[in-house]
């Protein structure tokens, strides 16, 4: 065993730390805070949370779970099922966890992904007791080589009392060299330097996360592969949204504000984003740079097609096809992809400097351009704001996409007043549905409302939106509303199963 | 005249450009975009807008008015009265202008103050036809020395087709050397450098705004002094808010997260901010640095008291007492104060790097910590978001202050659901009223609601807020609401003149 492990654990100070997942899990005490690696199901420990959840099925204790972002079945789901999570920060996307959150059983804090490391660094959030980090290797000089995500792992390792490494022997060796670990110093006058990302492909940090061996209490072994995400094949609706987005970008090029190389691109995860990336494969856009949070299949397809020349992010989110070929892919994309901590990939300084074009998904938008990314009917959490706020606020162009309707046409995604605001109209430049796009830049509220209704709404809802706007305008004001009817579409939906007011 | 003017216009290429305000105003054509200096009533041209408004009383034309921020009686008010404004961006605070905006007669775009220069640079907003910049002098090497604000003047001068300088011979000569003009390059990969503000007192730019003499079409002379703002003396309520804010900061020091030197401070303008600054004069806090947008009386009082060692901003907002002594004050504060463009003072890169503590005023907040800074009853614009969003999003600690009630107790400033969201709960760390403070960091929504209601609400409204929360919680969800009652306090106010539901 030891001989074999030498390949992965290349520093002798770590070799005698191997323990079972059960033993590591036994160290966790009620009330502790765990900082786990993991982001969009990639790079998360699997054996440790399984063992901890099994212990949680027999024993009564609760922990705070801090992560990069969404975790898979091993962490978010099994720990939620075991009922061992007190606070959960900063993002999740698991149905079981979601149910617990909406039932008030898990205290969830939905947070800008770039802010989490700052809050830990400042000591605002409780100190992490155990950082549990999935690793592909431990280097000669004692660095943890992460696997398919970086996320918050560096700040967890830096600030935790103890570290547990989950060494995944099935992780491609080619992960090594793909990460670029840079941790900013404390904020303050004459304290922090610039975040030196100017050219997205220039390395600014180390290949792994430096760790003091004395802080590493145990190494758990795993051989479980990364968890694939569903493959989002474009359908007619997402294809139309993608086409409209490309058309908007073409208008920017025609205006002279952009060239065919556009600007560094950030895309949210999911079907529309994948359709957009897919549409770029055969478009006139070329020599693109991706400066995103999550790199999904479409980005690699664009690298294959020679359209994207470099991509930076903090995590993978890949379909089964890509996961199965991860090792050979990693070799292929070496030098064309880099993963940085999420506070760097999503850092306002970097996003503003690079002038990123950002597109993210809205759950609903309102006629004035405010966007709800998180709360169904304003109350029930779907996933979380994730990095969308980091990008939307500081991007060169901030785009939100959504289908114009949902639930078989019974829900309009454009409403008079969003039931929860994640992105205010100040941070929303363009709204795109399968109906068209509304470029809101330089528009006053009433102009924006007219453009959104006319360009983006489904025909079934246009008239009732125009009726609302007319009634509101009669009352006056810079941003006219009829407050007692602002949520009438939602309450009608709750009562009648549709937002169509005539039904 | 020329001999005298030599003192102010120290470059011969500019000397023959002097024209009357009327002549300069005659150059403006219908549909043009004007970029005027001016921010919180300081540093704005006075003769030019007067002449333009007089022309507007006789002739039919409209212009877009872009500024730094709020303008005084000469620009915002007289131009609004003349009905010659089409679009107004990015901030205003004048009662006449406000009325026109809420009547739909002026198309107002309420914008993050740090974003305006980027939108101009990118060509998203129409090109400025004429930049009209108040100046204290024109230097030998052709730089415009601004007066009491920098605002957006550098980007206006850089991108405008023509420049009109309004030379104010009454402006203190001591303005020269107080400005630090730095204009970022275009965003993009390998394009823009860091914004090199690390030590707030280190100069990064030039003393004035460089301008090509060929671009300067005319110089208008003025001798009108800067416009004072009301002096905000603390009253019982603002004093209590200030005390609560200082108590919150003391708790941060006790926790070890801050020292008595705190962190660079940004404060909004107004009575509460002034009361806070006033309270710091005799507190244990010392060696403070101010990294703000607007510098008001209180900052200078703190410099006088030896509490603040350096202050940076983009504009003054001073009372009559301070305005009357401006020249001698400028001499006194030389080397302790610097003004930079608003895209630098409010730049996300700088705010995040320095770890600024930000406090701004809320019009209303809701039980979950969302803040409305701008819209009365969700519809009628008060002033604008200004720089509050720039700071709140990127600050180390983002604080919002408000009295717990308004309108003789008939309006609760804490409501179930704000009628307009300028700052989402993700960007609001602490809410402070005269009742107390609610530190929201690390709290899930329901925890936040309980803390805000208990700590910040006026006793007259606590029970009805708790009733709302109970009814909402019974319906479930991460952020419980009763949508059909979310705005019921506001509609009750409209019908009965009070938010007290029992009346």
PDB file of N, CA and C in Angstrom, chain B residues 108-160:
ATOM      1  N   UNK B 108     -34.991  59.872 -16.374  1.00  0.00           N
ATOM      2  CA  UNK B 108     -33.875  59.813 -15.431  1.00  0.00           C
ATOM      3  C   UNK B 108     -33.334  58.396 -15.378  1.00  0.00           C
ATOM      4  N   UNK B 109     -32.017  58.261 -15.460  1.00  0.00           N
ATOM      5  CA  UNK B 109     -31.390  56.950 -15.266  1.00  0.00           C
ATOM      6  C   UNK B 109     -30.535  57.025 -14.021  1.00  0.00           C
ATOM      7  N   UNK B 110     -30.991  56.281 -13.044  1.00  0.00           N
ATOM      8  CA  UNK B 110     -30.402  56.249 -11.709  1.00  0.00           C
ATOM      9  C   UNK B 110     -29.336  55.152 -11.738  1.00  0.00           C
ATOM     10  N   UNK B 111     -28.082  55.537 -11.593  1.00  0.00           N
ATOM     11  CA  UNK B 111     -26.999  54.615 -11.932  1.00  0.00           C
ATOM     12  C   UNK B 111     -25.908  54.584 -10.865  1.00  0.00           C
ATOM     13  N   UNK B 112     -25.314  53.388 -10.687  1.00  0.00           N
ATOM     14  CA  UNK B 112     -24.128  53.309  -9.828  1.00  0.00           C
ATOM     15  C   UNK B 112     -23.116  54.361 -10.287  1.00  0.00           C
ATOM     16  N   UNK B 113     -22.641  55.177  -9.374  1.00  0.00           N
ATOM     17  CA  UNK B 113     -21.771  56.288  -9.797  1.00  0.00           C
ATOM     18  C   UNK B 113     -20.446  55.827 -10.376  1.00  0.00           C
ATOM     19  N   UNK B 114     -19.984  54.649  -9.990  1.00  0.00           N
ATOM     20  CA  UNK B 114     -18.696  54.184 -10.546  1.00  0.00           C
ATOM     21  C   UNK B 114     -18.867  53.615 -11.951  1.00  0.00           C
ATOM     22  N   UNK B 115     -20.113  53.397 -12.383  1.00  0.00           N
ATOM     23  CA  UNK B 115     -20.326  52.745 -13.682  1.00  0.00           C
ATOM     24  C   UNK B 115     -20.393  53.720 -14.857  1.00  0.00           C
ATOM     25  N   UNK B 116     -20.699  54.969 -14.550  1.00  0.00           N
ATOM     26  CA  UNK B 116     -20.981  55.945 -15.612  1.00  0.00           C
ATOM     27  C   UNK B 116     -19.799  56.107 -16.571  1.00  0.00           C
ATOM     28  N   UNK B 117     -18.606  56.247 -16.019  1.00  0.00           N
ATOM     29  CA  UNK B 117     -17.438  56.462 -16.885  1.00  0.00           C
ATOM     30  C   UNK B 117     -17.214  55.267 -17.804  1.00  0.00           C
ATOM     31  N   UNK B 118     -17.446  54.057 -17.282  1.00  0.00           N
ATOM     32  CA  UNK B 118     -17.269  52.860 -18.124  1.00  0.00           C
ATOM     33  C   UNK B 118     -18.251  52.873 -19.295  1.00  0.00           C
ATOM     34  N   UNK B 119     -19.488  53.270 -19.031  1.00  0.00           N
ATOM     35  CA  UNK B 119     -20.500  53.275 -20.087  1.00  0.00           C
ATOM     36  C   UNK B 119     -20.179  54.312 -21.156  1.00  0.00           C
ATOM     37  N   UNK B 120     -19.599  55.418 -20.719  1.00  0.00           N
ATOM     38  CA  UNK B 120     -19.185  56.438 -21.690  1.00  0.00           C
ATOM     39  C   UNK B 120     -17.989  55.941 -22.487  1.00  0.00           C
ATOM     40  N   UNK B 121     -17.029  55.368 -21.775  1.00  0.00           N
ATOM     41  CA  UNK B 121     -15.805  54.867 -22.423  1.00  0.00           C
ATOM     42  C   UNK B 121     -16.133  53.828 -23.481  1.00  0.00           C
ATOM     43  N   UNK B 122     -17.105  52.959 -23.169  1.00  0.00           N
ATOM     44  CA  UNK B 122     -17.464  51.889 -24.104  1.00  0.00           C
ATOM     45  C   UNK B 122     -18.326  52.373 -25.267  1.00  0.00           C
ATOM     46  N   UNK B 123     -18.857  53.574 -25.123  1.00  0.00           N
ATOM     47  CA  UNK B 123     -19.738  54.060 -26.185  1.00  0.00           C
ATOM     48  C   UNK B 123     -21.163  53.559 -26.040  1.00  0.00           C
ATOM     49  N   UNK B 124     -21.527  53.113 -24.842  1.00  0.00           N
ATOM     50  CA  UNK B 124     -22.904  52.659 -24.616  1.00  0.00           C
ATOM     51  C   UNK B 124     -23.832  53.861 -24.499  1.00  0.00           C
ATOM     52  N   UNK B 125     -23.415  54.861 -23.766  1.00  0.00           N
ATOM     53  CA  UNK B 125     -24.185  56.104 -23.698  1.00  0.00           C
ATOM     54  C   UNK B 125     -23.775  56.984 -24.867  1.00  0.00           C
ATOM     55  N   UNK B 126     -24.662  57.892 -25.289  1.00  0.00           N
ATOM     56  CA  UNK B 126     -24.293  58.772 -26.404  1.00  0.00           C
ATOM     57  C   UNK B 126     -23.032  59.578 -26.091  1.00  0.00           C
ATOM     58  N   UNK B 127     -22.251  59.843 -27.129  1.00  0.00           N
ATOM     59  CA  UNK B 127     -21.046  60.649 -26.928  1.00  0.00           C
ATOM     60  C   UNK B 127     -21.429  62.040 -26.415  1.00  0.00           C
ATOM     61  N   UNK B 128     -20.615  62.544 -25.502  1.00  0.00           N
ATOM     62  CA  UNK B 128     -20.852  63.888 -24.981  1.00  0.00           C
ATOM     63  C   UNK B 128     -20.487  64.903 -26.069  1.00  0.00           C
ATOM     64  N   UNK B 129     -21.423  65.769 -26.397  1.00  0.00           N
ATOM     65  CA  UNK B 129     -21.124  66.801 -27.392  1.00  0.00           C
ATOM     66  C   UNK B 129     -20.289  67.911 -26.772  1.00  0.00           C
ATOM     67  N   UNK B 130     -20.773  68.406 -25.646  1.00  0.00           N
ATOM     68  CA  UNK B 130     -20.015  69.446 -24.953  1.00  0.00           C
ATOM     69  C   UNK B 130     -19.779  69.039 -23.499  1.00  0.00           C
ATOM     70  N   UNK B 131     -18.517  69.047 -23.103  1.00  0.00           N
ATOM     71  CA  UNK B 131     -18.207  68.938 -21.683  1.00  0.00           C
ATOM     72  C   UNK B 131     -18.096  70.366 -21.158  1.00  0.00           C
ATOM     73  N   UNK B 132     -18.788  70.636 -20.064  1.00  0.00           N
ATOM     74  CA  UNK B 132     -18.736  71.984 -19.480  1.00  0.00           C
ATOM     75  C   UNK B 132     -18.193  71.840 -18.069  1.00  0.00           C
ATOM     76  N   UNK B 133     -16.990  72.328 -17.871  1.00  0.00           N
ATOM     77  CA  UNK B 133     -16.236  72.004 -16.666  1.00  0.00           C
ATOM     78  C   UNK B 133     -15.859  73.280 -15.921  1.00  0.00           C
ATOM     79  N   UNK B 134     -16.264  73.355 -14.664  1.00  0.00           N
ATOM     80  CA  UNK B 134     -15.816  74.492 -13.866  1.00  0.00           C
ATOM     81  C   UNK B 134     -14.353  74.302 -13.510  1.00  0.00           C
ATOM     82  N   UNK B 135     -13.591  75.394 -13.613  1.00  0.00           N
ATOM     83  CA  UNK B 135     -12.152  75.310 -13.361  1.00  0.00           C
ATOM     84  C   UNK B 135     -11.712  76.434 -12.431  1.00  0.00           C
ATOM     85  N   UNK B 136     -10.701  76.110 -11.627  1.00  0.00           N
ATOM     86  CA  UNK B 136     -10.057  77.142 -10.809  1.00  0.00           C
ATOM     87  C   UNK B 136      -8.918  77.787 -11.579  1.00  0.00           C
ATOM     88  N   UNK B 137      -8.362  77.044 -12.533  1.00  0.00           N
ATOM     89  CA  UNK B 137      -7.247  77.560 -13.325  1.00  0.00           C
ATOM     90  C   UNK B 137      -7.002  76.649 -14.511  1.00  0.00           C
ATOM     91  N   UNK B 138      -6.230  77.169 -15.459  1.00  0.00           N
ATOM     92  CA  UNK B 138      -5.690  76.331 -16.540  1.00  0.00           C
ATOM     93  C   UNK B 138      -4.178  76.463 -16.450  1.00  0.00           C
ATOM     94  N   UNK B 139      -3.506  75.339 -16.333  1.00  0.00           N
ATOM     95  CA  UNK B 139      -2.066  75.382 -16.042  1.00  0.00           C
ATOM     96  C   UNK B 139      -1.245  75.657 -17.303  1.00  0.00           C
ATOM     97  N   UNK B 140       0.033  75.934 -17.097  1.00  0.00           N
ATOM     98  CA  UNK B 140       0.971  76.185 -18.192  1.00  0.00           C
ATOM     99  C   UNK B 140       0.933  75.051 -19.214  1.00  0.00           C
ATOM    100  N   UNK B 141       0.821  73.809 -18.728  1.00  0.00           N
ATOM    101  CA  UNK B 141       0.828  72.673 -19.659  1.00  0.00           C
ATOM    102  C   UNK B 141      -0.591  72.243 -20.064  1.00  0.00           C
ATOM    103  N   UNK B 142      -1.529  73.150 -19.884  1.00  0.00           N
ATOM    104  CA  UNK B 142      -2.869  72.907 -20.444  1.00  0.00           C
ATOM    105  C   UNK B 142      -3.727  71.934 -19.665  1.00  0.00           C
ATOM    106  N   UNK B 143      -3.594  71.917 -18.362  1.00  0.00           N
ATOM    107  CA  UNK B 143      -4.492  71.085 -17.561  1.00  0.00           C
ATOM    108  C   UNK B 143      -5.576  71.960 -16.928  1.00  0.00           C
ATOM    109  N   UNK B 144      -6.778  71.430 -16.914  1.00  0.00           N
ATOM    110  CA  UNK B 144      -7.878  72.104 -16.228  1.00  0.00           C
ATOM    111  C   UNK B 144      -7.797  71.726 -14.747  1.00  0.00           C
ATOM    112  N   UNK B 145      -7.669  72.740 -13.885  1.00  0.00           N
ATOM    113  CA  UNK B 145      -7.724  72.481 -12.441  1.00  0.00           C
ATOM    114  C   UNK B 145      -9.176  72.570 -12.001  1.00  0.00           C
ATOM    115  N   UNK B 146      -9.768  71.436 -11.578  1.00  0.00           N
ATOM    116  CA  UNK B 146     -11.177  71.486 -11.151  1.00  0.00           C
ATOM    117  C   UNK B 146     -11.328  72.289  -9.875  1.00  0.00           C
ATOM    118  N   UNK B 147     -12.577  72.515  -9.508  1.00  0.00           N
ATOM    119  CA  UNK B 147     -12.838  73.204  -8.243  1.00  0.00           C
ATOM    120  C   UNK B 147     -13.222  72.160  -7.186  1.00  0.00           C
ATOM    121  N   UNK B 148     -14.397  72.286  -6.586  1.00  0.00           N
ATOM    122  CA  UNK B 148     -14.730  71.469  -5.420  1.00  0.00           C
ATOM    123  C   UNK B 148     -15.216  70.057  -5.671  1.00  0.00           C
ATOM    124  N   UNK B 149     -15.090  69.573  -6.897  1.00  0.00           N
ATOM    125  CA  UNK B 149     -15.387  68.160  -7.165  1.00  0.00           C
ATOM    126  C   UNK B 149     -14.644  67.726  -8.414  1.00  0.00           C
ATOM    127  N   UNK B 150     -14.435  66.423  -8.519  1.00  0.00           N
ATOM    128  CA  UNK B 150     -13.857  65.877  -9.760  1.00  0.00           C
ATOM    129  C   UNK B 150     -14.952  65.136 -10.523  1.00  0.00           C
ATOM    130  N   UNK B 151     -15.633  64.220  -9.838  1.00  0.00           N
ATOM    131  CA  UNK B 151     -16.770  63.533 -10.443  1.00  0.00           C
ATOM    132  C   UNK B 151     -16.415  62.843 -11.742  1.00  0.00           C
ATOM    133  N   UNK B 152     -17.215  63.067 -12.767  1.00  0.00           N
ATOM    134  CA  UNK B 152     -16.978  62.469 -14.079  1.00  0.00           C
ATOM    135  C   UNK B 152     -16.253  63.409 -15.035  1.00  0.00           C
ATOM    136  N   UNK B 153     -15.765  64.536 -14.535  1.00  0.00           N
ATOM    137  CA  UNK B 153     -15.181  65.522 -15.451  1.00  0.00           C
ATOM    138  C   UNK B 153     -14.059  64.948 -16.321  1.00  0.00           C
ATOM    139  N   UNK B 154     -13.147  64.131 -15.777  1.00  0.00           N
ATOM    140  CA  UNK B 154     -12.066  63.643 -16.653  1.00  0.00           C
ATOM    141  C   UNK B 154     -12.574  62.838 -17.849  1.00  0.00           C
ATOM    142  N   UNK B 155     -13.556  61.951 -17.624  1.00  0.00           N
ATOM    143  CA  UNK B 155     -14.038  61.148 -18.763  1.00  0.00           C
ATOM    144  C   UNK B 155     -14.850  62.028 -19.717  1.00  0.00           C
ATOM    145  N   UNK B 156     -15.550  63.031 -19.200  1.00  0.00           N
ATOM    146  CA  UNK B 156     -16.262  63.955 -20.089  1.00  0.00           C
ATOM    147  C   UNK B 156     -15.265  64.680 -20.996  1.00  0.00           C
ATOM    148  N   UNK B 157     -14.214  65.227 -20.395  1.00  0.00           N
ATOM    149  CA  UNK B 157     -13.226  65.970 -21.182  1.00  0.00           C
ATOM    150  C   UNK B 157     -12.556  65.047 -22.195  1.00  0.00           C
ATOM    151  N   UNK B 158     -12.234  63.829 -21.739  1.00  0.00           N
ATOM    152  CA  UNK B 158     -11.519  62.896 -22.616  1.00  0.00           C
ATOM    153  C   UNK B 158     -12.343  62.499 -23.835  1.00  0.00           C
ATOM    154  N   UNK B 159     -13.654  62.352 -23.670  1.00  0.00           N
ATOM    155  CA  UNK B 159     -14.460  61.777 -24.752  1.00  0.00           C
ATOM    156  C   UNK B 159     -15.353  62.793 -25.477  1.00  0.00           C
ATOM    157  N   UNK B 160     -15.479  63.995 -24.935  1.00  0.00           N
ATOM    158  CA  UNK B 160     -16.406  64.966 -25.553  1.00  0.00           C
ATOM    159  C   UNK B 160     -15.878  65.448 -26.899  1.00  0.00           C
TER     160      UNK B 160
END
